[in-house]
mmCIF file of C-alpha atoms and ligand atoms in Angstrom:
data_model
loop_
_atom_site.group_PDB
_atom_site.id
_atom_site.type_symbol
_atom_site.label_atom_id
_atom_site.label_comp_id
_atom_site.label_asym_id
_atom_site.label_seq_id
_atom_site.Cartn_x
_atom_site.Cartn_y
_atom_site.Cartn_z
ATOM 1 C CA UNK A 1 91.666 123.637 108.521
ATOM 2 C CA UNK A 2 94.664 123.907 110.810
ATOM 3 C CA UNK A 3 97.349 121.263 110.672
ATOM 4 C CA UNK A 4 98.780 121.252 114.161
ATOM 5 C CA UNK A 5 102.077 119.843 115.312
ATOM 6 C CA UNK A 6 104.631 120.853 117.868
ATOM 7 C CA UNK A 7 108.257 120.121 118.627
ATOM 8 C CA UNK A 8 108.314 116.841 120.468
ATOM 9 C CA UNK A 9 109.214 116.578 124.118
ATOM 10 C CA UNK A 10 111.124 113.428 125.177
ATOM 11 C CA UNK A 11 107.840 112.098 126.602
ATOM 12 C CA UNK A 12 106.002 112.656 123.326
ATOM 13 C CA UNK A 13 108.789 110.947 121.386
ATOM 14 C CA UNK A 14 108.599 107.983 123.760
ATOM 15 C CA UNK A 15 104.837 107.908 123.193
ATOM 16 C CA UNK A 16 105.358 107.704 119.425
ATOM 17 C CA UNK A 17 107.637 104.682 119.872
ATOM 18 C CA UNK A 18 105.193 102.996 122.249
ATOM 19 C CA UNK A 19 102.326 103.516 119.787
ATOM 20 C CA UNK A 20 104.480 102.158 116.953
ATOM 21 C CA UNK A 21 105.399 99.069 118.971
ATOM 22 C CA UNK A 22 101.713 98.488 119.709
ATOM 23 C CA UNK A 23 100.807 98.822 116.019
ATOM 24 C CA UNK A 24 98.621 101.854 116.734
ATOM 25 C CA UNK A 25 97.719 103.956 113.725
ATOM 26 C CA UNK A 26 98.225 101.208 111.146
ATOM 27 C CA UNK A 27 95.596 101.631 108.450
ATOM 28 C CA UNK A 28 93.292 98.615 108.627
ATOM 29 C CA UNK A 29 94.726 97.594 112.004
ATOM 30 C CA UNK A 30 97.250 94.896 112.861
ATOM 31 C CA UNK A 31 97.649 92.831 109.657
ATOM 32 C CA UNK A 32 98.626 89.688 111.578
ATOM 33 C CA UNK A 33 95.107 89.590 113.015
ATOM 34 C CA UNK A 34 93.442 89.489 109.617
ATOM 35 C CA UNK A 35 92.124 86.113 108.492
ATOM 36 C CA UNK A 36 94.383 84.363 105.964
ATOM 37 C CA UNK A 37 97.085 86.999 106.343
ATOM 38 C CA UNK A 38 99.759 84.403 105.433
ATOM 39 C CA UNK A 39 98.443 83.945 101.916
ATOM 40 C CA UNK A 40 97.252 86.045 98.984
ATOM 41 C CA UNK A 41 93.657 86.407 97.796
ATOM 42 C CA UNK A 42 92.886 84.501 94.606
ATOM 43 C CA UNK A 43 92.793 87.702 92.486
ATOM 44 C CA UNK A 44 96.442 88.404 93.393
ATOM 45 C CA UNK A 45 98.007 85.011 92.747
ATOM 46 C CA UNK A 46 100.819 84.895 90.207
ATOM 47 C CA UNK A 47 100.448 88.578 89.451
ATOM 48 C CA UNK A 48 102.666 91.539 90.462
ATOM 49 C CA UNK A 49 101.208 91.774 93.937
ATOM 50 C CA UNK A 50 103.136 91.408 97.155
ATOM 51 C CA UNK A 51 102.045 91.242 100.790
ATOM 52 C CA UNK A 52 104.767 91.090 103.397
ATOM 53 C CA UNK A 53 103.044 88.466 105.525
ATOM 54 C CA UNK A 54 102.428 86.176 102.529
ATOM 55 C CA UNK A 55 105.974 86.247 101.146
ATOM 56 C CA UNK A 56 106.671 82.700 102.340
ATOM 57 C CA UNK A 57 103.455 81.110 101.133
ATOM 58 C CA UNK A 58 104.661 78.082 99.128
ATOM 59 C CA UNK A 59 101.349 77.860 97.231
ATOM 60 C CA UNK A 60 102.037 80.950 95.120
ATOM 61 C CA UNK A 61 105.076 82.039 93.164
ATOM 62 C CA UNK A 62 104.764 85.757 93.970
ATOM 63 C CA UNK A 63 107.032 85.747 97.023
ATOM 64 C CA UNK A 64 109.866 83.872 95.384
ATOM 65 C CA UNK A 65 109.712 86.008 92.228
ATOM 66 C CA UNK A 66 109.601 89.202 94.322
ATOM 67 C CA UNK A 67 112.576 88.140 96.460
ATOM 68 C CA UNK A 68 114.602 87.202 93.386
ATOM 69 C CA UNK A 69 114.036 90.600 91.811
ATOM 70 C CA UNK A 70 114.714 92.476 95.047
ATOM 71 C CA UNK A 71 117.974 90.530 95.486
ATOM 72 C CA UNK A 72 119.172 91.709 92.057
ATOM 73 C CA UNK A 73 121.463 94.752 91.869
ATOM 74 C CA UNK A 74 118.868 96.856 90.010
ATOM 75 C CA UNK A 75 118.133 100.235 91.626
ATOM 76 C CA UNK A 76 114.916 100.196 93.642
ATOM 77 C CA UNK A 77 112.390 102.958 94.266
ATOM 78 C CA UNK A 78 109.223 102.864 96.319
ATOM 79 C CA UNK A 79 106.146 105.049 96.430
ATOM 80 C CA UNK A 80 103.976 105.191 99.539
ATOM 81 C CA UNK A 81 100.268 105.932 99.055
ATOM 82 C CA UNK A 82 100.276 105.853 95.253
ATOM 83 C CA UNK A 83 96.488 106.379 94.949
ATOM 84 C CA UNK A 84 95.599 106.102 91.267
ATOM 85 C CA UNK A 85 99.211 105.270 90.451
ATOM 86 C CA UNK A 86 99.792 107.961 87.825
ATOM 87 C CA UNK A 87 103.281 108.882 89.056
ATOM 88 C CA UNK A 88 104.333 105.278 89.760
ATOM 89 C CA UNK A 89 103.158 103.738 86.479
ATOM 90 C CA UNK A 90 104.677 106.570 84.485
ATOM 91 C CA UNK A 91 107.980 106.381 86.345
ATOM 92 C CA UNK A 92 108.315 102.613 85.986
ATOM 93 C CA UNK A 93 107.630 102.996 82.259
ATOM 94 C CA UNK A 94 110.267 105.716 81.886
ATOM 95 C CA UNK A 95 112.903 103.789 83.882
ATOM 96 C CA UNK A 96 112.620 100.116 82.865
ATOM 97 C CA UNK A 97 116.081 99.313 84.263
ATOM 98 C CA UNK A 98 114.860 100.163 87.774
ATOM 99 C CA UNK A 99 112.579 98.195 90.069
ATOM 100 C CA UNK A 100 109.577 99.795 91.758
ATOM 101 C CA UNK A 101 107.423 98.797 94.701
ATOM 102 C CA UNK A 102 104.274 100.787 95.415
ATOM 103 C CA UNK A 103 102.319 100.672 98.677
ATOM 104 C CA UNK A 104 98.682 101.748 98.807
ATOM 105 C CA UNK A 105 96.337 100.610 101.564
ATOM 106 C CA UNK A 106 93.210 100.906 99.401
ATOM 107 C CA UNK A 107 92.913 97.464 97.839
ATOM 108 C CA UNK A 108 90.492 98.733 95.193
ATOM 109 C CA UNK A 109 93.048 101.304 94.034
ATOM 110 C CA UNK A 110 95.735 98.589 93.980
ATOM 111 C CA UNK A 111 93.561 96.384 91.760
ATOM 112 C CA UNK A 112 92.913 99.251 89.355
ATOM 113 C CA UNK A 113 96.624 100.041 89.153
ATOM 114 C CA UNK A 114 97.379 96.331 88.678
ATOM 115 C CA UNK A 115 95.141 96.264 85.628
ATOM 116 C CA UNK A 116 96.959 99.270 84.169
ATOM 117 C CA UNK A 117 100.341 97.696 84.980
ATOM 118 C CA UNK A 118 99.338 94.527 83.121
ATOM 119 C CA UNK A 119 97.854 96.404 80.173
ATOM 120 C CA UNK A 120 101.159 98.222 79.825
ATOM 121 C CA UNK A 121 103.141 94.987 80.201
ATOM 122 C CA UNK A 122 105.338 96.392 82.982
ATOM 123 C CA UNK A 123 107.779 93.820 84.389
ATOM 124 C CA UNK A 124 109.576 96.085 86.875
ATOM 125 C CA UNK A 125 106.743 97.120 89.178
ATOM 126 C CA UNK A 126 105.240 95.451 92.262
ATOM 127 C CA UNK A 127 102.141 96.663 94.063
ATOM 128 C CA UNK A 128 101.134 96.072 97.670
ATOM 129 C CA UNK A 129 98.069 96.884 99.739
ATOM 130 C CA UNK A 130 100.116 96.599 102.921
ATOM 131 C CA UNK A 131 100.357 99.614 105.161
ATOM 132 C CA UNK A 132 103.795 100.833 104.059
ATOM 133 C CA UNK A 133 104.982 100.795 107.670
ATOM 134 C CA UNK A 134 104.589 97.003 107.653
ATOM 135 C CA UNK A 135 105.490 96.372 104.017
ATOM 136 C CA UNK A 136 108.726 98.351 104.042
ATOM 137 C CA UNK A 137 109.817 96.813 107.315
ATOM 138 C CA UNK A 138 109.188 93.189 106.398
ATOM 139 C CA UNK A 139 109.502 92.942 102.617
ATOM 140 C CA UNK A 140 112.398 95.275 101.793
ATOM 141 C CA UNK A 141 115.971 94.649 102.966
ATOM 142 C CA UNK A 142 117.826 97.397 104.797
ATOM 143 C CA UNK A 143 119.810 99.891 102.699
ATOM 144 C CA UNK A 144 118.189 98.601 99.518
ATOM 145 C CA UNK A 145 116.088 101.580 98.431
ATOM 146 C CA UNK A 146 117.402 104.378 96.243
ATOM 147 C CA UNK A 147 114.398 106.677 96.495
ATOM 148 C CA UNK A 148 111.196 106.816 98.549
ATOM 149 C CA UNK A 149 108.428 108.957 97.070
ATOM 150 C CA UNK A 150 105.665 110.151 99.401
ATOM 151 C CA UNK A 151 103.339 112.329 97.370
ATOM 152 C CA UNK A 152 100.554 114.128 99.219
ATOM 153 C CA UNK A 153 100.349 112.023 102.397
ATOM 154 C CA UNK A 154 97.010 112.155 104.194
ATOM 155 C CA UNK A 155 97.169 115.009 106.744
ATOM 156 C CA UNK A 156 94.795 113.356 109.271
ATOM 157 C CA UNK A 157 93.675 116.752 110.531
ATOM 158 C CA UNK A 158 91.774 115.726 113.667
ATOM 159 C CA UNK A 159 93.652 115.369 116.964
ATOM 160 C CA UNK A 160 92.266 111.873 117.533
ATOM 161 C CA UNK A 161 93.541 110.750 114.100
ATOM 162 C CA UNK A 162 97.092 112.076 114.461
ATOM 163 C CA UNK A 163 98.311 108.591 115.373
ATOM 164 C CA UNK A 164 97.601 107.546 111.756
ATOM 165 C CA UNK A 165 99.941 110.164 110.275
ATOM 166 C CA UNK A 166 102.659 108.480 108.287
ATOM 167 C CA UNK A 167 105.513 110.650 109.520
ATOM 168 C CA UNK A 168 106.637 110.061 113.101
ATOM 169 C CA UNK A 169 110.070 109.452 114.688
ATOM 170 C CA UNK A 170 109.881 105.630 114.292
ATOM 171 C CA UNK A 171 108.800 105.986 110.649
ATOM 172 C CA UNK A 172 111.809 108.225 110.007
ATOM 173 C CA UNK A 173 113.984 105.489 111.592
ATOM 174 C CA UNK A 174 112.424 103.026 109.159
ATOM 175 C CA UNK A 175 113.197 105.278 106.178
ATOM 176 C CA UNK A 176 116.772 105.673 107.424
ATOM 177 C CA UNK A 177 117.118 101.880 107.637
ATOM 178 C CA UNK A 178 115.703 101.150 104.176
ATOM 179 C CA UNK A 179 117.325 103.942 102.144
ATOM 180 C CA UNK A 180 120.833 103.328 100.973
ATOM 181 C CA UNK A 181 123.413 106.021 101.723
ATOM 182 C CA UNK A 182 123.114 108.535 98.875
ATOM 183 C CA UNK A 183 119.418 107.718 98.401
ATOM 184 C CA UNK A 184 116.711 110.265 99.131
ATOM 185 C CA UNK A 185 113.190 110.914 100.346
ATOM 186 C CA UNK A 186 110.997 112.831 97.885
ATOM 187 C CA UNK A 187 107.998 114.482 99.538
ATOM 188 C CA UNK A 188 105.234 116.602 98.101
ATOM 189 C CA UNK A 189 102.389 118.119 100.049
ATOM 190 C CA UNK A 190 99.742 120.787 99.678
ATOM 191 C CA UNK A 191 99.740 121.289 103.463
ATOM 192 C CA UNK A 192 102.700 123.545 104.157
ATOM 193 C CA UNK A 193 102.723 122.683 107.851
ATOM 194 C CA UNK A 194 102.964 118.964 107.038
ATOM 195 C CA UNK A 195 106.099 119.735 105.039
ATOM 196 C CA UNK A 196 107.487 121.631 107.997
ATOM 197 C CA UNK A 197 106.676 118.736 110.342
ATOM 198 C CA UNK A 198 108.622 116.361 108.092
ATOM 199 C CA UNK A 199 111.515 118.820 107.832
ATOM 200 C CA UNK A 200 111.540 119.036 111.648
ATOM 201 C CA UNK A 201 111.509 115.254 112.130
ATOM 202 C CA UNK A 202 114.264 114.641 109.574
ATOM 203 C CA UNK A 203 116.456 117.462 110.890
ATOM 204 C CA UNK A 204 116.503 115.605 114.237
ATOM 205 C CA UNK A 205 117.647 112.369 112.626
ATOM 206 C CA UNK A 206 121.375 111.833 112.079
ATOM 207 C CA UNK A 207 120.825 109.824 108.875
ATOM 208 C CA UNK A 208 119.250 112.696 106.920
ATOM 209 C CA UNK A 209 120.656 115.876 105.473
ATOM 210 C CA UNK A 210 118.751 119.113 104.897
ATOM 211 C CA UNK A 211 116.295 119.574 102.019
ATOM 212 C CA UNK A 212 118.297 119.822 98.769
ATOM 213 C CA UNK A 213 116.193 121.316 95.935
ATOM 214 C CA UNK A 214 118.788 120.285 93.348
ATOM 215 C CA UNK A 215 117.819 116.638 93.918
ATOM 216 C CA UNK A 216 114.814 117.430 91.705
ATOM 217 C CA UNK A 217 117.209 116.497 88.917
ATOM 218 C CA UNK A 218 117.280 112.917 90.267
ATOM 219 C CA UNK A 219 113.521 112.674 89.824
ATOM 220 C CA UNK A 220 113.568 114.321 86.412
ATOM 221 C CA UNK A 221 110.438 114.584 84.273
ATOM 222 C CA UNK A 222 107.379 112.952 85.818
ATOM 223 C CA UNK A 223 103.629 112.609 85.499
ATOM 224 C CA UNK A 224 101.892 114.454 88.359
ATOM 225 C CA UNK A 225 99.700 112.482 90.730
ATOM 226 C CA UNK A 226 95.948 112.990 90.731
ATOM 227 C CA UNK A 227 96.282 115.312 93.742
ATOM 228 C CA UNK A 228 99.039 117.383 92.177
ATOM 229 C CA UNK A 229 97.006 117.715 89.002
ATOM 230 C CA UNK A 230 94.035 118.923 91.093
ATOM 231 C CA UNK A 231 96.257 121.470 92.865
ATOM 232 C CA UNK A 232 97.505 122.799 89.533
ATOM 233 C CA UNK A 233 94.007 123.100 88.096
ATOM 234 C CA UNK A 234 92.762 124.888 91.220
ATOM 235 C CA UNK A 235 95.751 127.192 91.712
ATOM 236 C CA UNK A 236 96.722 125.551 95.008
ATOM 237 C CA UNK A 237 100.385 125.749 96.064
ATOM 238 C CA UNK A 238 102.443 122.574 96.434
ATOM 239 C CA UNK A 239 105.574 122.195 98.567
ATOM 240 C CA UNK A 240 108.258 119.776 97.404
ATOM 241 C CA UNK A 241 111.218 118.501 99.408
ATOM 242 C CA UNK A 242 114.177 116.210 98.742
ATOM 243 C CA UNK A 243 116.018 114.916 101.800
ATOM 244 C CA UNK A 244 119.265 113.018 101.144
ATOM 245 C CA UNK A 245 120.155 109.918 103.144
ATOM 246 C CA UNK A 246 123.636 110.620 104.515
ATOM 247 C CA UNK A 247 126.520 108.189 104.101
ATOM 248 C CA UNK A 248 127.250 107.889 107.785
ATOM 249 C CA UNK A 249 124.746 107.023 110.580
HETATM 250 C C1 SAM B 1 95.920 112.104 99.897
HETATM 251 S S1 SAM B 1 96.050 110.558 99.105
HETATM 252 C C2 SAM B 1 97.255 110.918 97.796
HETATM 253 C C3 SAM B 1 97.242 109.892 96.696
HETATM 254 C C4 SAM B 1 98.278 110.139 95.591
HETATM 255 N N1 SAM B 1 99.635 110.037 96.113
HETATM 256 C C5 SAM B 1 98.058 111.484 94.960
HETATM 257 O O1 SAM B 1 98.904 112.362 95.148
HETATM 258 O O2 SAM B 1 97.043 111.649 94.256
HETATM 259 C C6 SAM B 1 97.047 109.583 100.222
HETATM 260 C C7 SAM B 1 97.071 108.124 99.858
HETATM 261 O O3 SAM B 1 97.929 107.428 100.736
HETATM 262 C C8 SAM B 1 97.333 106.196 101.085
HETATM 263 N N2 SAM B 1 97.931 105.830 102.388
HETATM 264 C C9 SAM B 1 97.743 106.480 103.558
HETATM 265 N N3 SAM B 1 98.477 105.919 104.536
HETATM 266 C C10 SAM B 1 99.151 104.892 103.958
HETATM 267 C C11 SAM B 1 100.062 103.928 104.470
HETATM 268 N N4 SAM B 1 100.426 103.936 105.759
HETATM 269 N N5 SAM B 1 100.579 103.002 103.616
HETATM 270 C C12 SAM B 1 100.203 102.998 102.315
HETATM 271 N N6 SAM B 1 99.318 103.880 101.777
HETATM 272 C C13 SAM B 1 98.807 104.831 102.592
HETATM 273 C C14 SAM B 1 95.853 106.505 101.140
HETATM 274 O O4 SAM B 1 95.043 105.352 101.002
HETATM 275 C C15 SAM B 1 95.700 107.473 99.979
HETATM 276 O O5 SAM B 1 95.409 106.799 98.769
#
């Protein structure tokens, strides 16, 4: 299948911002319209689950505990679309001094990862079934994140689904706001053209430098995600990028 994208005209860029403002493309739709969006479901209470719109719910301790940890000086990493959570659970085990927040819109996958998190006794990992575009914006302070991992984002091949693609000019603005200077975006994809789209979008943003392969050393050893494992077993190529967040801008 072809993954199509083109350099954006000013009109197309404006369209991306208008869609973003209108909440178009959010997985599961506008979260504020969901019933009981200001609280957590009973299965999530007092566990390592966070939802941006329920952070202030006084009936559960999650929000306060989350905010306290996020306000600490510990380095913070996030993963967007963690799927089965192999990379995220492994990384938070390897780096107990760091905090981790994982976003995955599939609630079932979040619950499975939560069980693994609890079985492993991890105290430094939070999981969220928010669309990361909402969760990052509302739950994470600006310039707080040291690394954002986006591993095999959904390509959304069809033209009518393009609006759901994670990477767009306003999403790159959001990454620029949340990453601290010196932090980085770590992207992996098995769709070469998706990698090139991201490279294009970031090269037009003043907050990001060019792909720097040597930043692989900042990730270090890791457990591959389910998708990466599948690519390895099936001889499919994978493209990996590391984009540094500049100090200025
Ligand atoms: C192709 S899968 C890859 C899963 C995993 N990273 C891997 O490599 O095996 C993409 C994942 O991203 C999740 N996802 C897509 N858009 C998202 C968003 N806006 N916020 C959070 N998760 C998202 C999907 O539900 C899906 O689990």
